[in-house]
Structure formats: structure tokens, C-alpha cells
Amino acid sequence: MAHDSIQLPCDADGACMRCKATPPTEETLTCSMCATPWHVACLASPPETLVSTLQWHCPDCSGDPLLSAAAVVDGSSSELLASIKAIEADESLTEKEKARKRQELVSGRVEEDGDTKKGKGKEKDSSVLDVLDSSLNCSFCMQLPDRPVTTPCGHNFCLKCFQKWIGQGKRTCAKCRSTIPPKMASQPRINSTLVSVIRMAKLSKSNVAAESHKVFHFMHNQDRPDKAFTTERAQKAGKANAASGKIFVTVPPDHFGPITAENDPARNQGVLVGECWEDRLECRQWGAHLPHVAGIAGQSNYGAQSVALSGGYEDDEDHGEWFLYTGSGGRDLSGNKRTNKEQSFDQKFEKMNEALRVSCKKGYPVRVVRSHKEKRSSYAPEKGVRYDGVYRIEKCWRKVGIQGFKVCRYLFVRCDNEPAPWTSDEHGDRPRPLPAILELKKAIDISERKESPSWDFDSSVV
DNA sequence: GGGCCCGCAGGG
DNA sequence: CCCTGCGGGCCC
């Protein structure tokens, strides 16, 4: 039974779209994330306490907490990560051996063949996740940390849990009571090394548990021609209906982050920031952004690998080092339409939009390409498509777009170690400093209010 | 320049 | 399988 299958908010006139009544304000609840009013009586599970009412997330936005704006991410590497990468790259090892070596590395000990397990006989596989569980867990929620931050004393917390702690005025480590430096309290940085380690460890667990369980199949198109080509079926001329040519890089389609030299057998240099291609098909061949038409590459239960900026959404803003991006969907693509600029229904955090939200939550890096079609941006290439490096999604939310329907919104902030492609042109000859988070919040506040009076930024920030 | 249409690629 | 998708060429 699905008695709660249909959950609808109030419409623009304040009428509940479910019972059609127009409830007085005191009988509505406003989502703290998307600022949409909902009729309390029609909610499947209304909040029970005052506090939960104040921080209430509507059915569209709930599922998990959204992220407060914060935290520029540190891009430093570590020996541990380098070692794991070395194992990954070792062609003499099987997947199983790689998994074992990763485990040994992270656990700091060598597994013996038989039983090294601490009694209890729960599961006999001692996976690296178990080790992570005991040593790296967030001391607040006792889970592997989301968007982990690490104190100087070496303890890890979810960004959100940490900020909550700081928000309560605490300035000592919740685990060992060491002092937390003011800088970290005011601007915690996501430990991107730990993000990678946790992700690899999870991969390793799935390798051990289900060896041949390939979540995402690899495209076997290494044998295709060097350039995009026209198939028998695609009888129209040119690249309009072309199929992709060979993929030159060896990263799997679900690879996050930069494409490095070891995955570039053709040139042995990797995909460099600033690299340009003729069009999206050629861009695809170098793995920077695989979809031919779609703007987001990702999987809703996994994360997003890349996005393309092409000026397709008018509310988007491009500031180079950071930009506001709109999710996909909400458009009527029936018939033969592929791109229809008109919104005709709300976007939700599902499919590709959810993939971006996962990347936001986990702190995964997202590759960004810009297209010459991004006419309203001074950061767009003159022609073709350009790889602009790696960004992180600092925040995501929903708002009513300029066309009157809800859209998913994302704040991307550049976090690449290489200078951006535009640093030597009219934008100045040195990298622009990352804007302070407060400045960003202000900028978004202004722009989102300007476009959508119903959007209340302040109440959306936890 | 804008509308229109097409097949491909991939998620689900 | 079906549906979606910030391409791209052509026709007017």
C-alpha cells in the first residue's frame, strides 16, 4: 500500500494541491530548504517538535540533510593515497590481490590467511571497512564521515556534525578535548584524501564480496575509429547524428576527478586543464565528459563525474572560479525534441540531480567542461569545448526558477591544483583567489532573491 | 538566426 | 526495454 505516495505542496496561490483547500498560514509548514509551503494536515508524517518544525524539510527535499555552505576543500595528497594509487596501477596484480593490498595498507598490518578476526563470528571477511569503522568514524554520528573534516589532533567528523558542534560554541575536539584552532572552526576543510580512502575502501569491499559484480559496465569502444563517425542507420549528414569514436583514455566511466598520465597511454600526459576539443563528441573521446548530449554525467546512487556548461539554463551564473548550475528535467521533451528551453514541471532530486547531490554530500570532485555555446559567460571558450579542471559542489538546494517551476540548484567552487584556463587572459594573469564562503553566500542570496522572491536563503541555511 | 529533426549513449 | 538529454547540421 502506498497511502503516502502522493505528497503535494501548496501552489502559488497558497492552495494545497492535494486537498485543494487554502489553509491559513498557521496550518502550513514552510520547507527550510526550498521555502515551499505545505499543508500540515495533508502531510504523511508532520514533524512532532518545535525544533523539528523549524528545521523541517519537505518530502521533495528530505531524504538527507542538505549542506550548509562552507569549507573550501584542501587538495593536498598524501602518501597513503599515493600508495593506494600505486597498487591500483600495478598491472601484475589481480583485482583480488589489489583489494588485499589495499586492506593491508589502510589497516597498517598484514592479514594472515586464516582467522585474524576478533571473535563474535559475525562475518568472517575482515574488510577494510571494518577497520575504517573503528578508527575513522565520526564521533558524533558513529558513521563513516560524510564530507570528512580532520582536526589537527587527528580525529575525523562529518562536516555537518562538526559545524553543529562549533555552532554550539564548542572549541575542543569532541574526541580528545584538544583545542580546535579558530581557523578550522571558522573554515573547516574537507579532507579530500580521506574522501578518496573511504571511497576506495568501499570499492575494495565490493570487490571482495562480489568479485564479478560490476556496477557500471565499461564501454568497449577502444576499437572504434579515431574520429566520430556515421553509422548505417544515421543517414543524415555530418556529426549531427554521429556515433562516438574511440575513447583514448583508460579511466572507467565512473571515475571521479582528473584524468592523469597513467590513464593516457596515447600521450602519457593526462587531460590537462585548458585542453580544448572541436565538440562534445571529441570531448567525450578524452573522457572529460562522456555524455554526448546530457549536461550531467552521473549515477543517482553513486555520484556525478562531470558537468558541461553550455548556457542551456538562463538562471545559471558563471563566475569562473565558481558558478551556479541548474539540474536537469522539468522540460517537455516529447516527440522529437531533444532540448526544449521551456520548463513545464518541477525538477526533483532524482536521477542526475540526485547524482550531483550525492557528490555534494560526499565531497567528490566533479570535472567541468565549458562550451562555446555558453554565450552569457565570459569564461566560455571561443569555440568548441574546454576542460576547466575539477570543482566541488559546496551546496545544493531547490528554488523556484525564473520560469515559475522548481529547479535544483548547485554551487560549484573550483578546487583544481592547476591554474584555471583563463588566468592568463583578460581576467588577469594570476589565479583569482577563491571567494570567501561568506561572500559566496551573499552573492547567492542576492541573485536568488532577485530571481525568486519566494526563496528565503537565510532560513535554508542550517 | 531560429526551428526542426535526427540517432546515439546511458541511466534506470 | 523505454525514456531522457546544456548536440549539431540543415532548411527555411
GROMACS .gro file of C-alpha atoms (C1' of nucleotides) in nm:
model
  486
    1MET     CA    1   0.000   0.000   0.000
    2ALA     CA    2   0.116   0.343  -0.078
    3HIS     CA    3  -0.104   0.580   0.111
    4ASP     CA    4   0.168   0.840   0.114
    5SER     CA    5   0.261   0.803  -0.246
    6ILE     CA    6   0.129   1.142  -0.345
    7GLN     CA    7   0.273   1.429  -0.147
    8LEU     CA    8   0.198   1.770  -0.286
    9PRO     CA    9   0.275   2.121  -0.163
   10CYS     CA   10   0.065   2.434  -0.183
   11ASP     CA   11   0.055   2.606  -0.519
   12ALA     CA   12   0.148   2.966  -0.594
   13ASP     CA   13  -0.190   3.088  -0.465
   14GLY     CA   14  -0.145   2.904  -0.136
   15ALA     CA   15  -0.393   2.629  -0.215
   16CYS     CA   16  -0.299   2.277  -0.112
   17MET     CA   17  -0.253   2.080  -0.431
   18ARG     CA   18  -0.368   1.769  -0.254
   19CYS     CA   19  -0.693   1.865  -0.077
   20LYS     CA   20  -0.746   2.183  -0.279
   21ALA     CA   21  -0.823   2.385   0.034
   22THR     CA   22  -0.639   2.706   0.108
   23PRO     CA   23  -0.514   2.661   0.464
   24PRO     CA   24  -0.436   2.959   0.689
   25THR     CA   25  -0.070   3.027   0.743
   26GLU     CA   26  -0.063   2.864   1.084
   27GLU     CA   27  -0.169   2.537   0.925
   28THR     CA   28   0.112   2.539   0.674
   29LEU     CA   29   0.472   2.448   0.712
   30THR     CA   30   0.748   2.603   0.509
   31CYS     CA   31   1.034   2.385   0.396
   32SER     CA   32   1.358   2.516   0.536
   33MET     CA   33   1.537   2.409   0.223
   34CYS     CA   34   1.323   2.513  -0.071
   35ALA     CA   35   1.093   2.757   0.107
   36THR     CA   36   0.782   2.591  -0.029
   37PRO     CA   37   0.469   2.592   0.189
   38TRP     CA   38   0.291   2.261   0.262
   39HIS     CA   39  -0.046   2.192   0.418
   40VAL     CA   40   0.025   2.024   0.752
   41ALA     CA   41  -0.295   1.821   0.753
   42CYS     CA   42  -0.201   1.661   0.422
   43LEU     CA   43   0.149   1.559   0.525
   44ALA     CA   44   0.206   1.189   0.571
   45SER     CA   45   0.440   1.250   0.861
   46PRO     CA   46   0.437   1.600   1.001
   47PRO     CA   47   0.717   1.696   1.241
   48GLU     CA   48   0.645   1.648   1.607
   49THR     CA   49   0.852   1.902   1.792
   50LEU     CA   50   0.907   2.271   1.765
   51VAL     CA   51   1.269   2.225   1.679
   52SER     CA   52   1.198   1.981   1.402
   53THR     CA   53   0.932   2.219   1.273
   54LEU     CA   54   1.182   2.498   1.246
   55GLN     CA   55   1.423   2.282   1.054
   56TRP     CA   56   1.163   2.096   0.857
   57HIS     CA   57   1.246   1.959   0.514
   58CYS     CA   58   0.958   1.891   0.280
   59PRO     CA   59   0.903   1.550   0.117
   60ASP     CA   60   1.068   1.673  -0.202
   61CYS     CA   61   1.379   1.788  -0.024
   62SER     CA   62   1.411   1.537   0.252
   63GLY     CA   63   1.599   1.217   0.230
   64ASP     CA   64   1.901   1.362   0.382
   65PRO     CA   65   2.023   1.687   0.517
   66LEU     CA   66   2.150   1.944   0.280
   67LEU     CA   67   2.470   2.104   0.332
   68SER     CA   68   2.548   2.433   0.476
   69ALA     CA   69   2.774   2.645   0.270
   70ALA     CA   70   3.124   2.607   0.395
   71ALA     CA   71   3.455   2.454   0.351
   72VAL     CA   72   3.681   2.515   0.066
   73VAL     CA   73   3.843   2.186   0.011
   74ASP     CA   74   4.204   2.113   0.058
   75GLY     CA   75   4.360   1.943  -0.238
   76SER     CA   76   4.669   1.804  -0.077
   77SER     CA   77   4.770   1.447  -0.146
   78SER     CA   78   4.917   1.207   0.099
   79GLU     CA   79   5.147   0.912   0.098
   80LEU     CA   80   4.863   0.682   0.180
   81LEU     CA   81   4.668   0.786  -0.122
   82ALA     CA   82   4.978   0.765  -0.339
   83SER     CA   83   5.039   0.414  -0.216
   84ILE     CA   84   4.685   0.310  -0.292
   85LYS     CA   85   4.715   0.457  -0.637
   86ALA     CA   86   5.036   0.266  -0.690
   87ILE     CA   87   4.856  -0.055  -0.606
   88GLU     CA   88   4.574   0.031  -0.842
   89ALA     CA   89   4.822   0.090  -1.120
   90ASP     CA   90   5.015  -0.231  -1.068
   91GLU     CA   91   4.922  -0.446  -1.364
   92SER     CA   92   5.084  -0.755  -1.222
   93LEU     CA   93   4.817  -0.782  -0.955
   94THR     CA   94   4.470  -0.925  -0.988
   95GLU     CA   95   4.175  -0.732  -0.855
   96LYS     CA   96   4.162  -0.959  -0.557
   97GLU     CA   97   4.529  -0.909  -0.478
   98LYS     CA   98   4.484  -0.535  -0.512
   99ALA     CA   99   4.197  -0.543  -0.268
  100ARG     CA  100   4.406  -0.736  -0.019
  101LYS     CA  101   4.699  -0.498  -0.052
  102ARG     CA  102   4.475  -0.200  -0.003
  103GLN     CA  103   4.342  -0.356   0.310
  104GLU     CA  104   4.689  -0.422   0.445
  105LEU     CA  105   4.788  -0.068   0.370
  106VAL     CA  106   4.498   0.101   0.536
  107SER     CA  107   4.485  -0.128   0.834
  108GLY     CA  108   4.859  -0.100   0.884
  109ARG     CA  109   4.901  -0.472   0.926
  110VAL     CA  110   4.929  -0.781   0.715
  111GLU     CA  111   4.629  -1.007   0.707
  112GLU     CA  112   4.707  -1.362   0.789
  113ASP     CA  113   4.544  -1.621   0.582
  114GLY     CA  114   4.321  -1.774   0.840
  115ASP     CA  115   4.137  -1.610   1.121
  116THR     CA  116   4.255  -1.279   1.245
  117LYS     CA  117   3.909  -1.183   1.345
  118LYS     CA  118   3.807  -1.064   1.683
  119GLY     CA  119   3.562  -1.330   1.797
  120LYS     CA  120   3.192  -1.282   1.765
  121GLY     CA  121   3.199  -1.473   1.439
  122LYS     CA  122   2.971  -1.221   1.279
  123GLU     CA  123   3.118  -1.212   0.933
  124LYS     CA  124   3.439  -1.377   0.855
  125ASP     CA  125   3.565  -1.136   0.597
  126SER     CA  126   3.774  -0.874   0.765
  127SER     CA  127   3.721  -0.598   0.520
  128VAL     CA  128   3.892  -0.268   0.525
  129LEU     CA  129   3.559  -0.112   0.603
  130ASP     CA  130   3.560  -0.277   0.942
  131VAL     CA  131   3.894  -0.120   1.012
  132LEU     CA  132   3.772   0.215   0.895
  133ASP     CA  133   3.466   0.178   1.111
  134SER     CA  134   3.668   0.154   1.425
  135SER     CA  135   3.926   0.419   1.357
  136LEU     CA  136   3.780   0.681   1.128
  137ASN     CA  137   3.417   0.709   1.231
  138CYS     CA  138   3.263   1.042   1.311
  139SER     CA  139   3.243   1.059   1.689
  140PHE     CA  140   2.904   1.224   1.672
  141CYS     CA  141   2.702   1.004   1.442
  142MET     CA  142   2.927   0.698   1.460
  143GLN     CA  143   2.915   0.655   1.085
  144LEU     CA  144   3.189   0.684   0.830
  145PRO     CA  145   3.207   1.061   0.793
  146ASP     CA  146   3.028   1.246   0.516
  147ARG     CA  147   3.245   1.525   0.376
  148PRO     CA  148   3.501   1.442   0.643
  149VAL     CA  149   3.697   1.708   0.826
  150THR     CA  150   4.002   1.622   1.030
  151THR     CA  151   4.122   1.808   1.338
  152PRO     CA  152   4.493   1.877   1.398
  153CYS     CA  153   4.473   1.614   1.671
  154GLY     CA  154   4.380   1.364   1.403
  155HIS     CA  155   4.012   1.298   1.465
  156ASN     CA  156   3.750   1.287   1.195
  157PHE     CA  157   3.398   1.419   1.183
  158CYS     CA  158   3.128   1.479   0.928
  159LEU     CA  159   3.143   1.839   0.817
  160LYS     CA  160   2.785   1.882   0.926
  161CYS     CA  161   2.834   1.724   1.267
  162PHE     CA  162   3.146   1.931   1.319
  163GLN     CA  163   2.970   2.254   1.229
  164LYS     CA  164   2.687   2.173   1.462
  165TRP     CA  165   2.940   2.127   1.743
  166ILE     CA  166   3.113   2.453   1.660
  167GLY     CA  167   2.775   2.621   1.637
  168GLN     CA  168   2.715   2.526   1.997
  169GLY     CA  169   3.019   2.728   2.088
  170LYS     CA  170   3.247   2.429   2.146
  171ARG     CA  171   3.612   2.476   2.061
  172THR     CA  172   3.761   2.147   2.170
  173CYS     CA  173   3.784   1.815   1.991
  174ALA     CA  174   3.482   1.605   2.079
  175LYS     CA  175   3.702   1.301   2.096
  176CYS     CA  176   4.014   1.406   2.285
  177ARG     CA  177   3.939   1.761   2.403
  178SER     CA  178   4.236   1.914   2.226
  179THR     CA  179   4.184   2.274   2.127
  180ILE     CA  180   4.045   2.336   1.782
  181PRO     CA  181   4.224   2.625   1.611
  182PRO     CA  182   3.998   2.923   1.529
  183LYS     CA  183   4.080   2.893   1.160
  184MET     CA  184   3.946   2.542   1.145
  185ALA     CA  185   3.642   2.637   1.348
  186SER     CA  186   3.555   2.916   1.110
  187GLN     CA  187   3.653   2.746   0.788
  188PRO     CA  188   3.676   2.369   0.813
  189ARG     CA  189   3.832   2.198   0.514
  190ILE     CA  190   3.720   1.869   0.378
  191ASN     CA  191   3.993   1.608   0.398
  192SER     CA  192   3.990   1.501   0.036
  193THR     CA  193   4.244   1.230   0.100
  194LEU     CA  194   4.007   1.068   0.342
  195VAL     CA  195   3.725   1.103   0.092
  196SER     CA  196   3.931   0.902  -0.155
  197VAL     CA  197   4.038   0.645   0.100
  198ILE     CA  198   3.682   0.580   0.212
  199ARG     CA  199   3.563   0.550  -0.143
  200MET     CA  200   3.843   0.313  -0.240
  201ALA     CA  201   3.784   0.108   0.070
  202LYS     CA  202   3.419   0.071  -0.016
  203LEU     CA  203   3.514  -0.033  -0.367
  204SER     CA  204   3.755  -0.285  -0.227
  205LYS     CA  205   3.485  -0.431  -0.009
  206SER     CA  206   3.256  -0.478  -0.303
  207ASN     CA  207   3.541  -0.638  -0.495
  208VAL     CA  208   3.595  -0.891  -0.222
  209ALA     CA  209   3.229  -0.956  -0.159
  210ALA     CA  210   3.124  -0.991  -0.517
  211GLU     CA  211   3.422  -1.023  -0.739
  212SER     CA  212   3.246  -1.002  -1.071
  213HIS     CA  213   2.983  -0.756  -0.958
  214LYS     CA  214   3.047  -0.472  -1.195
  215VAL     CA  215   2.822  -0.184  -1.106
  216PHE     CA  216   2.893   0.003  -1.423
  217HIS     CA  217   2.987  -0.170  -1.740
  218PHE     CA  218   3.283  -0.040  -1.934
  219MET     CA  219   3.223   0.064  -2.290
  220HIS     CA  220   3.426  -0.145  -2.525
  221ASN     CA  221   3.477   0.114  -2.792
  222GLN     CA  222   3.853   0.120  -2.797
  223ASP     CA  223   3.824  -0.044  -3.137
  224ARG     CA  224   3.621   0.233  -3.292
  225PRO     CA  225   3.763   0.481  -3.543
  226ASP     CA  226   3.978   0.770  -3.423
  227LYS     CA  227   3.704   1.018  -3.502
  228ALA     CA  228   3.330   1.031  -3.463
  229PHE     CA  229   3.161   0.851  -3.748
  230THR     CA  230   2.825   0.799  -3.909
  231THR     CA  231   2.658   0.464  -3.874
  232GLU     CA  232   2.448   0.293  -4.135
  233ARG     CA  233   2.135   0.396  -3.957
  234ALA     CA  234   2.227   0.759  -3.912
  235GLN     CA  235   2.167   0.872  -4.266
  236LYS     CA  236   2.173   1.245  -4.200
  237ALA     CA  237   2.494   1.423  -4.286
  238GLY     CA  238   2.770   1.537  -4.058
  239LYS     CA  239   2.811   1.493  -3.689
  240ALA     CA  240   2.452   1.573  -3.604
  241ASN     CA  241   2.378   1.206  -3.577
  242ALA     CA  242   2.728   1.074  -3.538
  243ALA     CA  243   2.845   0.794  -3.313
  244SER     CA  244   3.141   0.835  -3.083
  245GLY     CA  245   3.489   0.748  -3.194
  246LYS     CA  246   3.748   0.564  -2.990
  247ILE     CA  247   3.788   0.651  -2.623
  248PHE     CA  248   4.155   0.740  -2.580
  249VAL     CA  249   4.185   0.728  -2.205
  250THR     CA  250   4.164   0.421  -1.985
  251VAL     CA  251   3.967   0.558  -1.693
  252PRO     CA  252   3.637   0.381  -1.631
  253PRO     CA  253   3.321   0.584  -1.693
  254ASP     CA  254   3.258   0.616  -1.320
  255HIS     CA  255   3.597   0.770  -1.247
  256PHE     CA  256   3.592   1.084  -1.033
  257GLY     CA  257   3.846   1.361  -1.060
  258PRO     CA  258   4.126   1.446  -1.301
  259ILE     CA  259   4.242   1.210  -1.573
  260THR     CA  260   4.610   1.156  -1.512
  261ALA     CA  261   4.903   1.048  -1.725
  262GLU     CA  262   4.883   0.682  -1.627
  263ASN     CA  263   4.540   0.669  -1.786
  264ASP     CA  264   4.655   0.834  -2.104
  265PRO     CA  265   4.853   0.568  -2.292
  266ALA     CA  266   4.827   0.766  -2.614
  267ARG     CA  267   5.015   1.072  -2.492
  268ASN     CA  268   5.114   0.989  -2.138
  269GLN     CA  269   5.019   1.333  -2.011
  270GLY     CA  270   4.660   1.304  -1.893
  271VAL     CA  271   4.389   1.551  -1.974
  272LEU     CA  272   4.527   1.893  -1.894
  273VAL     CA  273   4.329   2.185  -1.765
  274GLY     CA  274   4.259   2.415  -2.057
  275GLU     CA  275   4.256   2.139  -2.317
  276CYS     CA  276   4.012   2.211  -2.600
  277TRP     CA  277   3.817   1.997  -2.843
  278GLU     CA  278   3.607   2.056  -3.152
  279ASP     CA  279   3.282   1.945  -2.998
  280ARG     CA  280   3.117   1.729  -2.736
  281LEU     CA  281   3.194   1.408  -2.924
  282GLU     CA  282   3.564   1.479  -2.925
  283CYS     CA  283   3.549   1.589  -2.563
  284ARG     CA  284   3.391   1.254  -2.486
  285GLN     CA  285   3.677   1.068  -2.652
  286TRP     CA  286   3.915   1.213  -2.395
  287GLY     CA  287   3.693   1.113  -2.110
  288ALA     CA  288   3.642   1.460  -1.967
  289HIS     CA  289   3.264   1.443  -2.011
  290LEU     CA  290   3.117   1.126  -2.158
  291PRO     CA  291   2.754   1.203  -2.242
  292HIS     CA  292   2.704   1.326  -2.594
  293VAL     CA  293   2.403   1.546  -2.522
  294ALA     CA  294   2.333   1.543  -2.150
  295GLY     CA  295   2.497   1.800  -1.927
  296ILE     CA  296   2.549   1.579  -1.625
  297ALA     CA  297   2.739   1.251  -1.613
  298GLY     CA  298   2.648   1.051  -1.307
  299GLN     CA  299   2.451   0.782  -1.130
  300SER     CA  300   2.191   0.860  -0.868
  301ASN     CA  301   2.320   0.603  -0.618
  302TYR     CA  302   2.686   0.683  -0.670
  303GLY     CA  303   2.774   1.039  -0.763
  304ALA     CA  304   2.843   1.263  -1.060
  305GLN     CA  305   3.165   1.252  -1.259
  306SER     CA  306   3.133   1.567  -1.468
  307VAL     CA  307   2.912   1.850  -1.589
  308ALA     CA  308   2.904   2.058  -1.905
  309LEU     CA  309   2.829   2.431  -1.906
  310SER     CA  310   2.659   2.534  -2.227
  311GLY     CA  311   2.434   2.818  -2.129
  312GLY     CA  312   2.127   2.600  -2.160
  313TYR     CA  313   1.968   2.737  -1.847
  314GLU     CA  314   1.912   3.106  -1.819
  315ASP     CA  315   1.929   3.123  -1.440
  316ASP     CA  316   2.282   2.989  -1.439
  317GLU     CA  317   2.564   3.221  -1.340
  318ASP     CA  318   2.925   3.165  -1.431
  319HIS     CA  319   3.193   3.340  -1.228
  320GLY     CA  320   3.480   3.122  -1.342
  321GLU     CA  321   3.613   3.010  -1.006
  322TRP     CA  322   3.257   2.936  -0.902
  323PHE     CA  323   2.923   2.904  -1.073
  324LEU     CA  324   2.559   2.826  -1.014
  325TYR     CA  325   2.427   2.529  -1.205
  326THR     CA  326   2.076   2.405  -1.266
  327GLY     CA  327   1.979   2.038  -1.261
  328SER     CA  328   1.813   1.852  -1.546
  329GLY     CA  329   1.450   1.773  -1.609
  330GLY     CA  330   1.133   1.974  -1.582
  331ARG     CA  331   1.113   2.012  -1.958
  332ASP     CA  332   0.877   1.857  -2.206
  333LEU     CA  333   1.090   1.654  -2.443
  334SER     CA  334   0.811   1.456  -2.603
  335GLY     CA  335   0.812   1.392  -2.973
  336ASN     CA  336   1.142   1.463  -3.138
  337LYS     CA  337   1.256   1.739  -2.910
  338ARG     CA  338   1.596   1.698  -2.751
  339THR     CA  339   1.634   2.036  -2.592
  340ASN     CA  340   1.335   2.245  -2.501
  341LYS     CA  341   1.415   2.559  -2.308
  342GLU     CA  342   1.070   2.576  -2.156
  343GLN     CA  343   1.013   2.438  -1.808
  344SER     CA  344   0.676   2.272  -1.771
  345PHE     CA  345   0.716   2.090  -1.439
  346ASP     CA  346   0.929   2.086  -1.126
  347GLN     CA  347   1.272   1.934  -1.103
  348LYS     CA  348   1.340   1.695  -0.820
  349PHE     CA  349   1.650   1.550  -0.659
  350GLU     CA  350   1.638   1.229  -0.856
  351LYS     CA  351   1.841   1.070  -1.137
  352MET     CA  352   2.121   1.307  -1.245
  353ASN     CA  353   2.015   1.572  -0.996
  354GLU     CA  354   2.046   1.320  -0.719
  355ALA     CA  355   2.386   1.215  -0.852
  356LEU     CA  356   2.504   1.573  -0.812
  357ARG     CA  357   2.361   1.583  -0.463
  358VAL     CA  358   2.549   1.266  -0.371
  359SER     CA  359   2.873   1.423  -0.493
  360CYS     CA  360   2.794   1.732  -0.288
  361LYS     CA  361   2.728   1.528   0.022
  362LYS     CA  362   3.034   1.310  -0.015
  363GLY     CA  363   3.267   1.585  -0.125
  364TYR     CA  364   3.361   1.415  -0.451
  365PRO     CA  365   3.541   1.617  -0.716
  366VAL     CA  366   3.349   1.694  -1.036
  367ARG     CA  367   3.516   1.758  -1.373
  368VAL     CA  368   3.386   2.064  -1.554
  369VAL     CA  369   3.383   2.140  -1.925
  370ARG     CA  370   3.267   2.466  -2.076
  371SER     CA  371   3.123   2.501  -2.425
  372HIS     CA  372   3.138   2.796  -2.661
  373LYS     CA  373   2.759   2.792  -2.653
  374GLU     CA  374   2.769   2.940  -2.305
  375LYS     CA  375   2.712   3.282  -2.458
  376ARG     CA  376   2.637   3.470  -2.141
  377SER     CA  377   2.967   3.377  -1.979
  378SER     CA  378   3.298   3.549  -2.030
  379TYR     CA  379   3.465   3.227  -1.922
  380ALA     CA  380   3.338   3.024  -2.216
  381PRO     CA  381   3.588   2.919  -2.484
  382GLU     CA  382   3.567   3.096  -2.818
  383LYS     CA  383   3.481   2.775  -2.989
  384GLY     CA  384   3.445   2.411  -2.910
  385VAL     CA  385   3.463   2.259  -2.565
  386ARG     CA  386   3.729   2.311  -2.298
  387TYR     CA  387   3.823   2.114  -1.987
  388ASP     CA  388   3.843   2.354  -1.696
  389GLY     CA  389   3.952   2.121  -1.420
  390VAL     CA  390   3.792   1.997  -1.106
  391TYR     CA  391   3.527   2.164  -0.891
  392ARG     CA  392   3.342   2.065  -0.581
  393ILE     CA  393   2.975   2.115  -0.511
  394GLU     CA  394   2.964   2.318  -0.193
  395LYS     CA  395   2.589   2.338  -0.160
  396CYS     CA  396   2.269   2.232  -0.330
  397TRP     CA  397   1.909   2.335  -0.284
  398ARG     CA  398   1.586   2.389  -0.471
  399LYS     CA  399   1.425   2.714  -0.565
  400VAL     CA  400   1.150   2.841  -0.788
  401GLY     CA  401   1.321   2.916  -1.117
  402ILE     CA  402   1.255   3.217  -1.334
  403GLN     CA  403   1.006   3.014  -1.534
  404GLY     CA  404   0.796   2.951  -1.225
  405PHE     CA  405   0.885   2.586  -1.171
  406LYS     CA  406   1.116   2.447  -0.910
  407VAL     CA  407   1.469   2.370  -1.016
  408CYS     CA  408   1.759   2.201  -0.844
  409ARG     CA  409   2.046   2.440  -0.789
  410TYR     CA  410   2.412   2.375  -0.722
  411LEU     CA  411   2.702   2.590  -0.613
  412PHE     CA  412   3.027   2.472  -0.771
  413VAL     CA  413   3.362   2.600  -0.647
  414ARG     CA  414   3.684   2.531  -0.828
  415CYS     CA  415   3.935   2.318  -0.638
  416ASP     CA  416   4.192   2.226  -0.900
  417ASN     CA  417   4.563   2.243  -0.829
  418GLU     CA  418   4.634   2.365  -1.178
  419PRO     CA  419   4.561   2.726  -1.270
  420ALA     CA  420   4.233   2.786  -1.447
  421PRO     CA  421   4.250   2.828  -1.827
  422TRP     CA  422   4.150   3.192  -1.812
  423THR     CA  423   4.416   3.303  -1.565
  424SER     CA  424   4.639   3.449  -1.835
  425ASP     CA  425   4.376   3.629  -2.040
  426GLU     CA  426   4.161   3.930  -1.980
  427HIS     CA  427   4.069   3.809  -1.635
  428GLY     CA  428   4.418   3.874  -1.506
  429ASP     CA  429   4.746   3.691  -1.513
  430ARG     CA  430   4.727   3.520  -1.178
  431PRO     CA  431   4.477   3.281  -1.030
  432ARG     CA  432   4.186   3.462  -0.873
  433PRO     CA  433   4.160   3.384  -0.505
  434LEU     CA  434   3.869   3.169  -0.410
  435PRO     CA  435   3.594   3.394  -0.284
  436ALA     CA  436   3.531   3.363   0.085
  437ILE     CA  437   3.234   3.148   0.165
  438LEU     CA  438   3.050   3.437   0.319
  439GLU     CA  439   3.092   3.634   0.001
  440LEU     CA  440   2.950   3.343  -0.192
  441LYS     CA  441   2.653   3.316   0.038
  442LYS     CA  442   2.589   3.683  -0.006
  443ALA     CA  443   2.618   3.659  -0.383
  444ILE     CA  444   2.376   3.370  -0.396
  445ASP     CA  445   2.144   3.543  -0.156
  446ILE     CA  446   2.127   3.845  -0.378
  447SER     CA  447   2.094   3.661  -0.704
  448GLU     CA  448   1.845   3.402  -0.587
  449ARG     CA  449   1.628   3.664  -0.419
  450LYS     CA  450   1.641   3.873  -0.732
  451GLU     CA  451   1.515   3.585  -0.938
  452SER     CA  452   1.274   3.432  -0.699
  453PRO     CA  453   1.100   3.630  -0.428
  454SER     CA  454   0.981   3.312  -0.259
  455TRP     CA  455   1.331   3.194  -0.197
  456ASP     CA  456   1.442   3.257   0.158
  457PHE     CA  457   1.810   3.191   0.172
  458ASP     CA  458   1.865   3.262   0.539
  459SER     CA  459   1.614   3.009   0.659
  460SER     CA  460   1.761   2.746   0.434
  461VAL     CA  461   2.099   2.753   0.594
  462VAL     CA  462   2.125   2.523   0.888
  463DG     C1'  463   1.937   3.308  -3.692
  464DG     C1'  464   1.573   3.012  -3.530
  465DG     C1'  465   1.307   2.599  -3.571
  466DC     C1'  466   1.325   2.138  -3.651
  467DC     C1'  467   1.458   1.689  -3.658
  468DC     C1'  468   1.769   1.306  -3.619
  469DG     C1'  469   2.040   0.893  -3.386
  470DC     C1'  470   2.346   0.799  -3.015
  471DA     C1'  471   2.462   0.698  -2.528
  472DG     C1'  472   2.340   0.583  -2.091
  473DG     C1'  473   2.055   0.556  -1.672
  474DG     C1'  474   1.705   0.308  -1.457
  475DC     C1'  475   1.342  -0.244  -2.265
  476DC     C1'  476   1.192   0.274  -2.256
  477DC     C1'  477   1.295   0.735  -2.164
  478DT     C1'  478   1.575   1.134  -2.128
  479DG     C1'  479   1.933   1.455  -2.260
  480DC     C1'  480   2.302   2.215  -2.174
  481DG     C1'  481   2.431   1.832  -2.994
  482DG     C1'  482   2.465   1.955  -3.410
  483DG     C1'  483   2.356   2.002  -3.908
  484DC     C1'  484   2.021   2.153  -4.227
  485DC     C1'  485   1.639   2.401  -4.407
  486DC     C1'  486   1.384   2.795  -4.427
   0.00000   0.00000   0.00000
